Short mmCIF file of C-alpha atoms in Angstrom, two decimals:
data_model
loop_
_atom_site.label_atom_id
_atom_site.label_comp_id
_atom_site.label_asym_id
_atom_site.label_seq_id
_atom_site.Cartn_x
_atom_site.Cartn_y
_atom_site.Cartn_z
CA MET K 1 -24.14 -33.08 -42.01
CA GLU K 2 -23.43 -36.21 -44.03
CA VAL K 3 -20.97 -35.64 -46.82
CA ALA K 4 -19.14 -37.99 -49.14
CA PRO K 5 -16.86 -40.32 -47.19
CA ILE K 6 -13.10 -39.83 -47.09
CA PRO K 7 -11.32 -42.95 -48.37
CA GLY K 8 -8.55 -44.65 -46.43
CA GLU K 9 -8.10 -42.18 -43.58
CA GLU K 10 -8.80 -42.43 -39.89
CA PRO K 11 -11.52 -39.95 -38.87
CA TRP K 12 -9.93 -37.98 -36.07
CA SER K 13 -13.01 -35.82 -35.63
CA ALA K 14 -12.39 -33.09 -33.03
CA GLY K 15 -9.55 -34.93 -31.29
CA ALA K 16 -5.79 -35.34 -31.95
CA ILE K 17 -4.95 -31.98 -30.42
CA GLY K 18 -3.22 -30.99 -27.20
CA ASN K 19 -1.03 -28.33 -25.65
CA ALA K 20 2.32 -28.83 -23.97
CA GLU K 21 5.25 -26.79 -22.75
CA TRP K 22 8.33 -27.49 -24.86
CA SER K 23 11.98 -26.80 -24.11
CA GLY K 24 14.90 -27.01 -26.48
CA ALA K 25 17.31 -25.11 -28.67
CA LEU K 26 16.05 -22.31 -30.90
CA LEU K 27 16.22 -23.51 -34.49
CA THR K 28 17.12 -19.97 -35.57
CA GLU K 29 20.29 -20.02 -33.43
CA VAL K 30 21.34 -23.36 -34.87
CA LEU K 31 20.74 -22.09 -38.40
CA GLN K 32 22.61 -18.85 -37.75
CA ALA K 33 25.56 -20.77 -36.28
CA ALA K 34 25.61 -23.04 -39.33
CA GLY K 35 25.08 -20.20 -41.80
CA VAL K 36 22.19 -19.83 -44.26
CA TYR K 37 22.89 -18.74 -47.82
CA PRO K 38 20.68 -15.99 -49.29
CA GLU K 39 18.76 -18.17 -51.75
CA VAL K 40 17.40 -20.40 -48.98
CA ARG K 41 13.59 -20.41 -48.90
CA HIS K 42 12.79 -23.57 -46.92
CA VAL K 43 14.19 -25.58 -44.04
CA ALA K 44 13.58 -29.33 -44.37
CA PHE K 45 13.61 -31.97 -41.64
CA THR K 46 13.89 -35.76 -41.81
CA GLY K 47 13.21 -38.22 -39.01
CA LEU K 48 14.98 -41.44 -38.02
CA ASP K 49 11.89 -43.56 -38.48
CA GLU K 50 11.88 -45.96 -41.42
CA ILE K 51 8.70 -45.85 -43.45
CA GLU K 52 8.25 -48.68 -45.94
CA MET K 53 6.47 -47.65 -49.10
CA GLY K 54 6.61 -49.94 -52.12
CA ASP K 55 10.26 -50.99 -52.33
CA GLN K 56 11.50 -47.84 -50.60
CA SER K 57 12.31 -47.06 -47.01
CA PHE K 58 12.71 -43.51 -45.82
CA GLY K 59 12.30 -41.21 -42.83
CA PHE K 60 9.22 -39.06 -42.37
CA GLY K 61 9.99 -35.51 -43.50
CA GLY K 62 8.66 -32.05 -44.23
CA SER K 63 9.73 -28.42 -44.42
CA ILE K 64 8.72 -24.97 -43.28
CA PRO K 65 9.45 -21.61 -44.94
CA VAL K 66 12.75 -20.08 -43.86
CA GLU K 67 11.01 -17.01 -42.36
CA LYS K 68 9.17 -19.35 -40.00
CA ALA K 69 12.30 -21.40 -39.30
CA MET K 70 14.12 -18.22 -38.28
CA SER K 71 11.35 -17.19 -35.87
CA PRO K 72 12.21 -17.62 -32.21
CA GLU K 73 9.27 -19.93 -31.42
CA VAL K 74 10.51 -22.82 -33.55
CA LEU K 75 12.37 -25.31 -31.38
CA LEU K 76 14.60 -28.31 -31.62
CA ALA K 77 12.92 -29.71 -28.53
CA TYR K 78 14.34 -32.23 -26.08
CA GLU K 79 11.82 -31.71 -23.26
CA MET K 80 8.05 -31.79 -23.05
CA ASN K 81 6.41 -30.40 -19.91
CA GLY K 82 9.78 -30.32 -18.14
CA GLU K 83 10.63 -33.97 -18.77
CA PRO K 84 12.83 -35.55 -21.42
CA LEU K 85 10.84 -36.50 -24.52
CA THR K 86 9.28 -39.95 -24.42
CA PRO K 87 9.91 -42.21 -27.45
CA GLY K 88 6.37 -41.57 -28.68
CA HIS K 89 6.93 -37.83 -28.59
CA GLY K 90 10.18 -37.94 -30.57
CA PHE K 91 13.09 -38.74 -28.21
CA PRO K 92 15.82 -37.64 -28.31
CA LEU K 93 15.07 -34.56 -30.46
CA ARG K 94 12.13 -33.25 -32.45
CA VAL K 95 11.00 -30.11 -34.20
CA VAL K 96 8.24 -28.00 -32.67
CA ALA K 97 6.82 -25.57 -35.27
CA PRO K 98 3.91 -23.84 -33.51
CA GLY K 99 1.04 -22.60 -35.67
CA TYR K 100 1.74 -25.18 -38.36
CA ILE K 101 0.14 -28.55 -39.00
CA GLY K 102 1.61 -31.19 -36.70
CA ALA K 103 3.25 -33.03 -39.61
CA ARG K 104 5.90 -30.29 -39.84
CA SER K 105 7.03 -30.94 -36.25
CA VAL K 106 9.17 -33.88 -37.29
CA LYS K 107 10.02 -36.38 -34.53
CA TRP K 108 13.27 -38.39 -33.98
CA LEU K 109 15.08 -35.70 -35.93
CA ALA K 110 17.89 -37.07 -38.11
CA ASN K 111 18.85 -34.04 -40.23
CA ILE K 112 18.06 -30.47 -41.17
CA ARG K 113 18.61 -29.10 -44.68
CA VAL K 114 18.36 -25.52 -45.87
CA GLN K 115 17.23 -25.39 -49.47
CA GLU K 116 15.51 -23.39 -52.19
CA GLU K 117 12.49 -25.66 -52.60
CA PRO K 118 10.10 -27.26 -50.12
CA SER K 119 10.99 -30.74 -48.92
CA SER K 120 10.70 -33.41 -51.60
CA ASN K 121 9.63 -35.92 -48.93
CA TYR K 122 6.42 -37.85 -49.67
CA TYR K 123 4.74 -36.25 -46.65
CA GLN K 124 5.38 -32.76 -48.02
CA THR K 125 4.75 -33.25 -51.73
CA HIS K 126 2.03 -35.87 -51.59
CA ALA K 127 0.38 -36.62 -48.29
CA TYR K 128 -0.59 -33.33 -46.70
CA LYS K 129 -2.11 -31.53 -49.64
CA LEU K 130 -5.47 -29.85 -50.00
CA PHE K 131 -7.20 -30.43 -53.33
CA PRO K 132 -10.30 -28.76 -54.80
CA PRO K 133 -13.65 -30.55 -54.52
CA GLN K 134 -13.68 -31.71 -58.15
CA VAL K 135 -10.43 -33.67 -57.65
CA ASP K 136 -10.26 -37.20 -56.22
CA GLU K 137 -7.50 -39.74 -55.57
CA GLU K 138 -7.68 -40.99 -59.17
CA THR K 139 -7.54 -37.58 -60.84
CA ALA K 140 -5.18 -35.74 -58.45
CA ASP K 141 -2.19 -34.07 -60.11
CA TRP K 142 0.30 -34.37 -57.27
CA SER K 143 2.42 -31.52 -58.59
CA LYS K 144 -0.53 -29.30 -57.65
CA GLY K 145 -2.65 -28.91 -54.53
CA LEU K 146 -2.09 -26.65 -51.57
CA MET K 147 0.79 -27.83 -49.36
CA LEU K 148 -0.67 -27.52 -45.88
CA GLY K 149 1.25 -25.22 -43.56
CA GLU K 150 -0.33 -22.77 -41.14
CA LEU K 151 -3.54 -23.91 -39.47
CA SER K 152 -6.89 -22.41 -40.42
CA VAL K 153 -9.24 -21.02 -37.75
CA ASN K 154 -11.27 -23.66 -35.92
CA SER K 155 -13.27 -24.25 -32.75
CA VAL K 156 -14.79 -27.24 -30.99
CA ILE K 157 -17.47 -27.70 -28.33
CA CYS K 158 -16.02 -30.07 -25.72
CA GLN K 159 -18.86 -29.87 -23.24
CA PRO K 160 -21.69 -30.89 -23.33
CA ALA K 161 -21.02 -33.98 -25.44
CA ASP K 162 -22.92 -34.83 -28.61
CA GLU K 163 -26.22 -36.63 -27.87
CA GLU K 164 -25.94 -35.78 -24.17
CA ALA K 165 -29.11 -35.55 -22.08
CA LEU K 166 -28.97 -32.66 -19.59
CA PRO K 167 -31.16 -31.26 -16.84
CA ALA K 168 -33.04 -28.21 -18.17
CA GLY K 169 -31.79 -24.88 -16.79
CA PRO K 170 -28.41 -23.21 -16.95
CA VAL K 171 -25.80 -25.07 -18.99
CA SER K 172 -22.15 -24.20 -19.42
CA VAL K 173 -20.97 -24.70 -23.01
CA ARG K 174 -17.18 -25.01 -23.18
CA GLY K 175 -14.57 -25.68 -25.79
CA TYR K 176 -11.39 -24.64 -27.48
CA ALA K 177 -10.50 -22.52 -30.48
CA VAL K 178 -7.27 -22.42 -32.46
CA THR K 179 -5.74 -20.65 -35.41
CA GLY K 180 -2.39 -20.72 -37.19
CA GLY K 181 0.61 -18.63 -38.05
CA ASP K 182 0.87 -15.56 -35.85
CA ARG K 183 -2.86 -14.94 -35.82
CA SER K 184 -4.92 -15.00 -32.64
CA VAL K 185 -8.46 -16.14 -31.86
CA GLU K 186 -10.42 -12.93 -31.34
CA ARG K 187 -13.97 -14.14 -30.94
CA VAL K 188 -16.06 -17.28 -30.49
CA ASP K 189 -19.79 -17.26 -31.26
CA VAL K 190 -22.15 -19.83 -29.77
CA SER K 191 -25.66 -20.72 -30.93
CA ILE K 192 -28.30 -22.96 -29.34
CA ASP K 193 -30.56 -22.98 -32.42
CA GLY K 194 -28.33 -24.41 -35.13
CA GLY K 195 -26.86 -21.03 -36.08
CA GLU K 196 -30.07 -18.98 -36.43
CA SER K 197 -28.98 -16.67 -33.61
CA TRP K 198 -25.71 -16.19 -31.76
CA MET K 199 -24.16 -15.04 -28.52
CA SER K 200 -20.52 -14.27 -27.74
CA ALA K 201 -18.58 -16.76 -25.63
CA ASP K 202 -16.18 -15.54 -22.94
CA LEU K 203 -12.60 -16.12 -23.97
CA LEU K 204 -10.76 -17.60 -20.98
CA GLU K 205 -7.19 -16.92 -19.94
CA GLU K 206 -4.75 -16.67 -22.82
CA LYS K 207 -2.16 -19.44 -22.54
CA GLY K 208 0.11 -17.62 -24.95
CA PRO K 209 0.45 -17.53 -28.73
CA TRP K 210 -0.05 -20.83 -30.64
CA ALA K 211 -1.82 -22.48 -27.71
CA TRP K 212 -5.52 -23.11 -27.97
CA ARG K 213 -7.89 -20.53 -26.49
CA LEU K 214 -10.46 -21.99 -24.11
CA TRP K 215 -13.91 -20.41 -24.05
CA GLU K 216 -17.18 -20.68 -22.17
CA ALA K 217 -20.75 -19.56 -22.74
CA SER K 218 -23.61 -19.89 -20.25
CA VAL K 219 -26.93 -20.76 -21.84
CA ASP K 220 -30.33 -21.43 -20.35
CA LEU K 221 -32.14 -24.42 -21.84
CA ASP K 222 -35.86 -25.10 -21.44
CA PRO K 223 -36.84 -28.76 -21.89
CA GLY K 224 -36.39 -29.69 -25.55
CA GLU K 225 -33.84 -30.56 -28.21
CA TYR K 226 -31.07 -28.20 -29.23
CA GLU K 227 -28.32 -28.00 -31.77
CA LEU K 228 -25.41 -26.17 -30.14
CA VAL K 229 -22.99 -24.57 -32.59
CA ALA K 230 -19.63 -22.84 -32.20
CA ARG K 231 -17.57 -20.82 -34.66
CA ALA K 232 -14.36 -18.85 -34.08
CA TRP K 233 -12.92 -15.72 -35.73
CA ASP K 234 -9.23 -14.97 -36.17
CA SER K 235 -7.53 -11.57 -35.91
CA ALA K 236 -7.97 -11.00 -39.66
CA ALA K 237 -11.74 -11.63 -39.41
CA ASN K 238 -11.59 -14.98 -41.13
CA THR K 239 -14.19 -17.35 -39.74
CA GLN K 240 -15.25 -20.96 -40.18
CA PRO K 241 -17.53 -22.10 -43.02
CA GLU K 242 -21.06 -23.17 -42.12
CA LEU K 243 -21.08 -26.59 -43.79
CA SER K 244 -18.61 -29.39 -44.43
CA GLU K 245 -19.79 -29.62 -48.02
CA GLN K 246 -18.42 -26.11 -48.64
CA ILE K 247 -14.87 -27.30 -47.99
CA TRP K 248 -15.01 -30.97 -48.88
CA ASN K 249 -11.76 -32.42 -50.20
CA PHE K 250 -11.02 -36.03 -50.84
CA LYS K 251 -8.35 -36.26 -48.14
CA GLY K 252 -10.64 -34.71 -45.55
CA TYR K 253 -8.12 -32.10 -44.45
CA MET K 254 -8.72 -28.80 -42.66
CA GLU K 255 -12.32 -29.62 -41.78
CA ASN K 256 -13.22 -26.47 -39.89
CA SER K 257 -16.94 -26.11 -40.53
CA TRP K 258 -19.11 -24.93 -37.62
CA HIS K 259 -18.91 -27.49 -34.83
CA ARG K 260 -22.31 -28.88 -33.84
CA VAL K 261 -23.47 -30.82 -30.81
CA ARG K 262 -27.02 -32.12 -30.35
CA VAL K 263 -28.33 -32.22 -26.81
CA ARG K 264 -31.63 -32.86 -25.09
CA ALA K 265 -32.67 -30.89 -21.98
CA ARG K 266 -35.35 -32.49 -19.79
CA MET X 1 -28.52 -12.41 -51.27
CA GLU X 2 -30.53 -9.69 -49.56
CA VAL X 3 -29.52 -9.16 -45.97
CA ALA X 4 -30.36 -6.51 -43.42
CA PRO X 5 -29.19 -3.08 -44.57
CA ILE X 6 -26.12 -1.40 -43.12
CA PRO X 7 -27.01 1.99 -41.65
CA GLY X 8 -25.14 5.14 -42.55
CA GLU X 9 -22.34 3.72 -44.66
CA GLU X 10 -21.55 3.98 -48.34
CA PRO X 11 -21.76 0.56 -49.98
CA TRP X 12 -18.37 0.16 -51.67
CA SER X 13 -19.29 -3.26 -53.01
CA ALA X 14 -16.32 -4.87 -54.78
CA GLY X 15 -14.52 -1.55 -55.46
CA ALA X 16 -12.24 0.74 -53.43
CA ILE X 17 -9.18 -1.40 -54.08
CA GLY X 18 -6.07 -0.85 -56.17
CA ASN X 19 -2.40 -1.66 -56.37
CA ALA X 20 0.47 0.80 -56.62
CA GLU X 21 4.25 0.87 -56.30
CA TRP X 22 5.29 2.86 -53.25
CA SER X 23 8.66 4.40 -52.37
CA GLY X 24 9.74 5.85 -49.08
CA ALA X 25 11.69 5.31 -45.90
CA LEU X 26 11.41 2.01 -44.03
CA LEU X 27 9.45 2.66 -40.85
CA THR X 28 11.61 0.08 -39.08
CA GLU X 29 14.77 2.11 -39.76
CA VAL X 30 13.15 5.27 -38.43
CA LEU X 31 12.00 3.44 -35.30
CA GLN X 32 15.41 1.86 -34.78
CA ALA X 33 17.11 5.24 -35.14
CA ALA X 34 14.69 6.75 -32.64
CA GLY X 35 14.87 3.79 -30.26
CA VAL X 36 11.95 1.61 -29.13
CA TYR X 37 11.65 0.62 -25.48
CA PRO X 38 10.93 -3.04 -24.70
CA GLU X 39 7.35 -2.57 -23.49
CA VAL X 40 6.22 -1.12 -26.83
CA ARG X 41 3.46 -3.18 -28.41
CA HIS X 42 1.93 -0.74 -30.93
CA VAL X 43 3.01 2.05 -33.23
CA ALA X 44 0.40 4.79 -33.65
CA PHE X 45 0.06 7.33 -36.45
CA THR X 46 -1.87 10.60 -36.65
CA GLY X 47 -2.60 12.63 -39.77
CA LEU X 48 -2.66 16.38 -40.36
CA ASP X 49 -6.30 16.41 -41.44
CA GLU X 50 -8.78 18.01 -39.06
CA ILE X 51 -11.86 15.93 -38.47
CA GLU X 52 -14.72 17.72 -36.74
CA MET X 53 -16.74 15.49 -34.44
CA GLY X 54 -19.09 17.06 -31.92
CA ASP X 55 -17.04 19.88 -30.41
CA GLN X 56 -13.73 18.17 -31.08
CA SER X 57 -11.28 18.46 -33.93
CA PHE X 58 -8.56 15.88 -34.43
CA GLY X 59 -6.45 14.14 -37.04
CA PHE X 60 -7.33 10.72 -38.42
CA GLY X 61 -5.29 8.06 -36.65
CA GLY X 62 -4.66 4.40 -36.07
CA SER X 63 -1.99 1.93 -35.03
CA ILE X 64 -0.37 -1.33 -36.04
CA PRO X 65 1.33 -3.93 -33.83
CA VAL X 66 5.02 -3.26 -33.30
CA GLU X 67 6.00 -6.55 -34.97
CA LYS X 68 4.32 -5.32 -38.14
CA ALA X 69 5.78 -1.83 -37.78
CA MET X 70 9.29 -3.35 -37.59
CA SER X 71 8.76 -5.41 -40.75
CA PRO X 72 10.62 -4.13 -43.80
CA GLU X 73 7.51 -3.74 -45.97
CA VAL X 74 6.00 -0.92 -43.90
CA LEU X 75 6.87 2.44 -45.45
CA LEU X 76 6.77 6.12 -44.71
CA ALA X 77 6.00 6.75 -48.35
CA TYR X 78 6.64 9.92 -50.33
CA GLU X 79 6.19 8.49 -53.82
CA MET X 80 3.46 6.51 -55.53
CA ASN X 81 4.23 4.87 -58.87
CA GLY X 82 7.48 6.86 -59.12
CA GLU X 83 5.86 10.28 -58.65
CA PRO X 84 5.56 12.44 -55.55
CA LEU X 85 2.34 11.74 -53.67
CA THR X 86 -0.65 13.75 -54.80
CA PRO X 87 -2.63 15.58 -52.09
CA GLY X 88 -5.38 12.98 -52.30
CA HIS X 89 -2.89 10.18 -51.70
CA GLY X 90 -1.35 11.80 -48.62
CA PHE X 91 1.31 14.34 -49.70
CA PRO X 92 3.91 14.91 -48.37
CA LEU X 93 4.16 11.70 -46.35
CA ARG X 94 1.93 8.77 -45.55
CA VAL X 95 2.12 5.33 -44.03
CA VAL X 96 1.84 2.25 -46.25
CA ALA X 97 1.10 -0.86 -44.17
CA PRO X 98 0.58 -3.66 -46.71
CA GLY X 99 -1.70 -6.53 -45.75
CA TYR X 100 -3.68 -4.36 -43.33
CA ILE X 101 -6.95 -2.51 -43.81
CA GLY X 102 -6.39 0.78 -45.63
CA ALA X 103 -7.34 2.83 -42.57
CA ARG X 104 -3.99 1.98 -40.97
CA SER X 105 -2.07 3.58 -43.86
CA VAL X 106 -2.53 7.07 -42.41
CA LYS X 107 -2.19 9.95 -44.89
CA TRP X 108 -0.67 13.45 -44.34
CA LEU X 109 1.39 11.96 -41.53
CA ALA X 110 1.86 14.32 -38.57
CA ASN X 111 3.36 12.09 -35.90
CA ILE X 112 4.36 8.58 -34.89
CA ARG X 113 4.12 7.30 -31.34
CA VAL X 114 5.40 4.03 -29.90
CA GLN X 115 3.20 2.84 -27.05
CA GLU X 116 1.95 -0.09 -25.04
CA GLU X 117 -1.70 0.09 -26.14
CA PRO X 118 -3.35 0.44 -29.56
CA SER X 119 -4.11 3.99 -30.72
CA SER X 120 -6.84 5.70 -28.75
CA ASN X 121 -7.94 7.53 -31.90
CA TYR X 122 -11.65 7.28 -32.76
CA TYR X 123 -10.81 5.42 -35.98
CA GLN X 124 -8.98 2.71 -34.04
CA THR X 125 -11.19 2.30 -30.99
CA HIS X 126 -14.55 3.00 -32.53
CA ALA X 127 -14.88 3.15 -36.27
CA TYR X 128 -13.16 0.10 -37.71
CA LYS X 129 -14.47 -2.60 -35.42
CA LEU X 130 -16.18 -5.86 -36.20
CA PHE X 131 -19.09 -6.76 -33.94
CA PRO X 132 -21.04 -10.01 -33.64
CA PRO X 133 -24.38 -10.33 -35.44
CA GLN X 134 -26.48 -9.84 -32.29
CA VAL X 135 -24.96 -6.37 -31.70
CA ASP X 136 -26.20 -3.18 -33.36
CA GLU X 137 -25.30 0.51 -33.16
CA GLU X 138 -27.54 0.97 -30.11
CA THR X 139 -26.22 -1.98 -28.12
CA ALA X 140 -22.54 -1.90 -29.13
CA ASP X 141 -20.08 -1.87 -26.24
CA TRP X 142 -17.27 0.10 -27.87
CA SER X 143 -14.69 -1.26 -25.47
CA LYS X 144 -15.27 -4.60 -27.23
CA GLY X 145 -15.39 -5.67 -30.85
CA LEU X 146 -12.56 -6.88 -33.03
CA MET X 147 -10.21 -4.05 -34.05
CA LEU X 148 -9.73 -4.67 -37.75
CA GLY X 149 -6.14 -5.23 -38.81
CA GLU X 150 -5.00 -7.82 -41.33
CA LEU X 151 -7.31 -8.42 -44.28
CA SER X 152 -9.35 -11.61 -44.55
CA VAL X 153 -9.27 -13.70 -47.72
CA ASN X 154 -11.47 -12.40 -50.52
CA SER X 155 -12.01 -12.61 -54.28
CA VAL X 156 -14.06 -10.75 -56.87
CA ILE X 157 -15.24 -11.51 -60.38
CA CYS X 158 -14.44 -8.42 -62.50
CA GLN X 159 -15.44 -9.84 -65.85
CA PRO X 160 -18.11 -10.54 -67.02
CA ALA X 161 -20.15 -7.89 -65.22
CA ASP X 162 -23.28 -8.62 -63.21
CA GLU X 163 -26.40 -8.87 -65.42
CA GLU X 164 -24.23 -8.96 -68.55
CA ALA X 165 -25.61 -10.62 -71.67
CA LEU X 166 -22.96 -12.63 -73.53
CA PRO X 167 -22.71 -14.65 -76.72
CA ALA X 168 -22.94 -18.36 -75.88
CA GLY X 169 -19.66 -20.27 -76.22
CA PRO X 170 -16.30 -19.82 -74.53
CA VAL X 171 -16.21 -17.11 -71.89
CA SER X 172 -13.23 -15.87 -69.92
CA VAL X 173 -14.06 -15.24 -66.25
CA ARG X 174 -11.49 -12.94 -64.63
CA GLY X 175 -10.98 -11.27 -61.32
CA TYR X 176 -8.73 -10.61 -58.39
CA ALA X 177 -8.11 -12.24 -55.02
CA VAL X 178 -6.46 -10.80 -51.94
CA THR X 179 -5.54 -11.82 -48.44
CA GLY X 180 -3.83 -10.16 -45.49
CA GLY X 181 -0.81 -10.37 -43.24
CA ASP X 182 1.94 -12.48 -44.75
CA ARG X 183 -0.46 -15.02 -46.17
CA SER X 184 -0.75 -15.69 -49.90
CA VAL X 185 -3.68 -16.58 -52.15
CA GLU X 186 -3.15 -20.23 -53.01
CA ARG X 187 -6.28 -21.15 -54.94
CA VAL X 188 -9.35 -19.62 -56.56
CA ASP X 189 -12.39 -21.78 -57.35
CA VAL X 190 -14.96 -20.76 -59.97
CA SER X 191 -18.49 -22.10 -60.40
CA ILE X 192 -21.03 -21.50 -63.18
CA ASP X 193 -23.92 -23.10 -61.28
CA GLY X 194 -24.12 -21.04 -58.11
CA GLY X 195 -21.58 -23.15 -56.21
CA GLU X 196 -22.94 -26.64 -56.93
CA SER X 197 -19.77 -27.60 -58.79
CA TRP X 198 -16.36 -25.97 -59.10
CA MET X 199 -13.32 -25.68 -61.30
CA SER X 200 -9.90 -24.22 -60.46
CA ALA X 201 -9.00 -20.83 -61.93
CA ASP X 202 -5.51 -20.20 -63.26
CA LEU X 203 -3.58 -17.88 -60.98
CA LEU X 204 -1.83 -15.30 -63.15
CA GLU X 205 1.60 -13.76 -62.59
CA GLU X 206 2.37 -13.01 -58.96
CA LYS X 207 2.89 -9.26 -58.53
CA GLY X 208 4.61 -9.82 -55.20
CA PRO X 209 3.40 -10.19 -51.63
CA TRP X 210 0.46 -7.96 -50.55
CA ALA X 211 -0.60 -7.19 -54.10
CA TRP X 212 -3.78 -8.72 -55.39
CA ARG X 213 -3.53 -11.96 -57.37
CA LEU X 214 -5.26 -11.87 -60.71
CA TRP X 215 -6.91 -15.06 -61.95
CA GLU X 216 -8.75 -16.40 -64.99
CA ALA X 217 -10.99 -19.34 -65.76
CA SER X 218 -12.28 -20.32 -69.20
CA VAL X 219 -15.82 -21.64 -69.17
CA ASP X 220 -18.10 -22.75 -71.96
CA LEU X 221 -21.67 -21.47 -71.69
CA ASP X 222 -24.63 -22.90 -73.61
CA PRO X 223 -27.52 -20.46 -74.06
CA GLY X 224 -29.17 -19.89 -70.69
CA GLU X 225 -28.82 -18.12 -67.35
CA TYR X 226 -25.89 -18.68 -65.02
CA GLU X 227 -24.74 -17.65 -61.61
CA LEU X 228 -20.97 -17.35 -61.71
CA VAL X 229 -19.29 -17.66 -58.31
CA ALA X 230 -15.71 -17.19 -57.12
CA ARG X 231 -14.06 -18.05 -53.82
CA ALA X 232 -10.39 -17.85 -52.82
CA TRP X 233 -8.27 -19.86 -50.36
CA ASP X 234 -5.31 -18.52 -48.41
CA SER X 235 -2.09 -20.37 -47.55
CA ALA X 236 -3.60 -21.54 -44.23
CA ALA X 237 -6.62 -23.06 -46.05
CA ASN X 238 -9.04 -20.42 -44.84
CA THR X 239 -11.69 -19.69 -47.42
CA GLN X 240 -14.64 -17.35 -47.91
CA PRO X 241 -18.05 -18.01 -46.36
CA GLU X 242 -20.87 -18.95 -48.72
CA LEU X 243 -23.42 -16.34 -47.64
CA SER X 244 -23.39 -12.73 -46.42
CA GLU X 245 -25.82 -13.66 -43.65
CA GLN X 246 -23.12 -15.89 -42.12
CA ILE X 247 -20.91 -12.88 -41.45
CA TRP X 248 -23.38 -10.02 -41.15
CA ASN X 249 -22.29 -7.21 -38.85
CA PHE X 250 -23.98 -3.87 -38.41
CA LYS X 251 -21.07 -1.90 -39.85
CA GLY X 252 -20.87 -4.13 -42.93
CA TYR X 253 -17.15 -4.77 -42.59
CA MET X 254 -15.08 -7.60 -44.04
CA GLU X 255 -17.85 -8.78 -46.37
CA ASN X 256 -16.02 -11.65 -48.05
CA SER X 257 -18.82 -14.07 -48.89
CA TRP X 258 -18.62 -15.86 -52.26
CA HIS X 259 -18.75 -13.29 -55.04
CA ARG X 260 -21.63 -13.86 -57.45
CA VAL X 261 -22.35 -12.50 -60.91
CA ARG X 262 -25.50 -13.35 -62.89
CA VAL X 263 -25.11 -13.55 -66.66
CA ARG X 264 -27.22 -14.62 -69.61
CA ALA X 265 -25.67 -16.42 -72.58
CA ARG X 266 -27.61 -16.32 -75.87
#
């Protein structure tokens, strides 16, 4: 599906996602030790990096709601997969806020503030916002727009690859599915005819909450061309939209329309 | 949009929803007083009603996850809008589990059980389940299917009514939007051309979490025929699917495709 291009952003397509095992201090214990006053609604983080923008220089920042910050899964992490963080992953200390967009897991953590409003950092108030389809970069009112937070439900076909030529016969279709907050992926549907008909994929071993859920479906392909499609459902029965054009926004965020892969069996 | 009919169910369309103020005991305090052992994952409720099914008679029942049951918004309610419950609303005591499908708010409460599995009651294991589109009543494997729980995101145009004839000129389009769990409704889009183009509705006063969010959009209609459409977005940027056929299931549950109202301005 060709839709209007997204200006000035790198198309990450179905990539820029991974799973790791994180170790660190529980943010909730740090906050409880420091004390949180009753009016606090958000916990804001700022990094040590220095971003130049116009004549200003500041650290990357963002915030999460205090209820999330007080949940035991949010870490001040100093290890990734049992090793100290590498510089690229935020050494010496970073936030890990599972179920939220990656931008809230601030790296090279410099400070933590408890406050009544969301972070006033550019990356909270400006960058990661979802606008309606009738709004573009020129007309955006930056005081509005949905501040991205929890992830929407999404799924991706990893195998076979788009445009792949395969031997006819049985084919294993595999991929991942994710959702945000404390929701779980409850179902993945797979189609070999562009979404006309569906079968249920097998959900593979659960890696735990907030990790992706791998899935697999076995299909039998006669020689010909196929459009493979996947869509996931979360535990509240939300599912992915059929077409990109139904969710187009000028920043290109939260693109979770049905994932499609064209293959030829011969 | 005409889709395959749903057998044996009453079509509730956009109705069967309301908002009330409930008073009662916090379920979490009752559970804490009684004690909950660490393996507990679900809290199950059974009502005093006697449902005849085949040669069995049993009370309506269902369960919610223990994390939800321990949240302060879940009530054992004995008052609705400041008055004792009426018989129809569950006198003398009922569950109120906001953000979940109504079936989990068991009326005429007889008992509460903490357990490791979801309720084995017919209405948990059988009735309120979402199946994929390729499954029908004959082929359903009742050990599978998504047990409904939190509500998906939805919105409805209440005014004008479908097939209404209106004076041309300014028209106020009004309705409600809801979502489940601890998500909030963050945006409602309105279209007067069947979803080709959109404007943002104004979200009216927030009644608090779990209540519906009322909204309004002012449109200007020249004489002619229009298809008004509404769609809502939750705080994780999930939105409603365009067409019923994209979410068809043989029980007709969780129908949250774009709500459409045809009007004529003259």
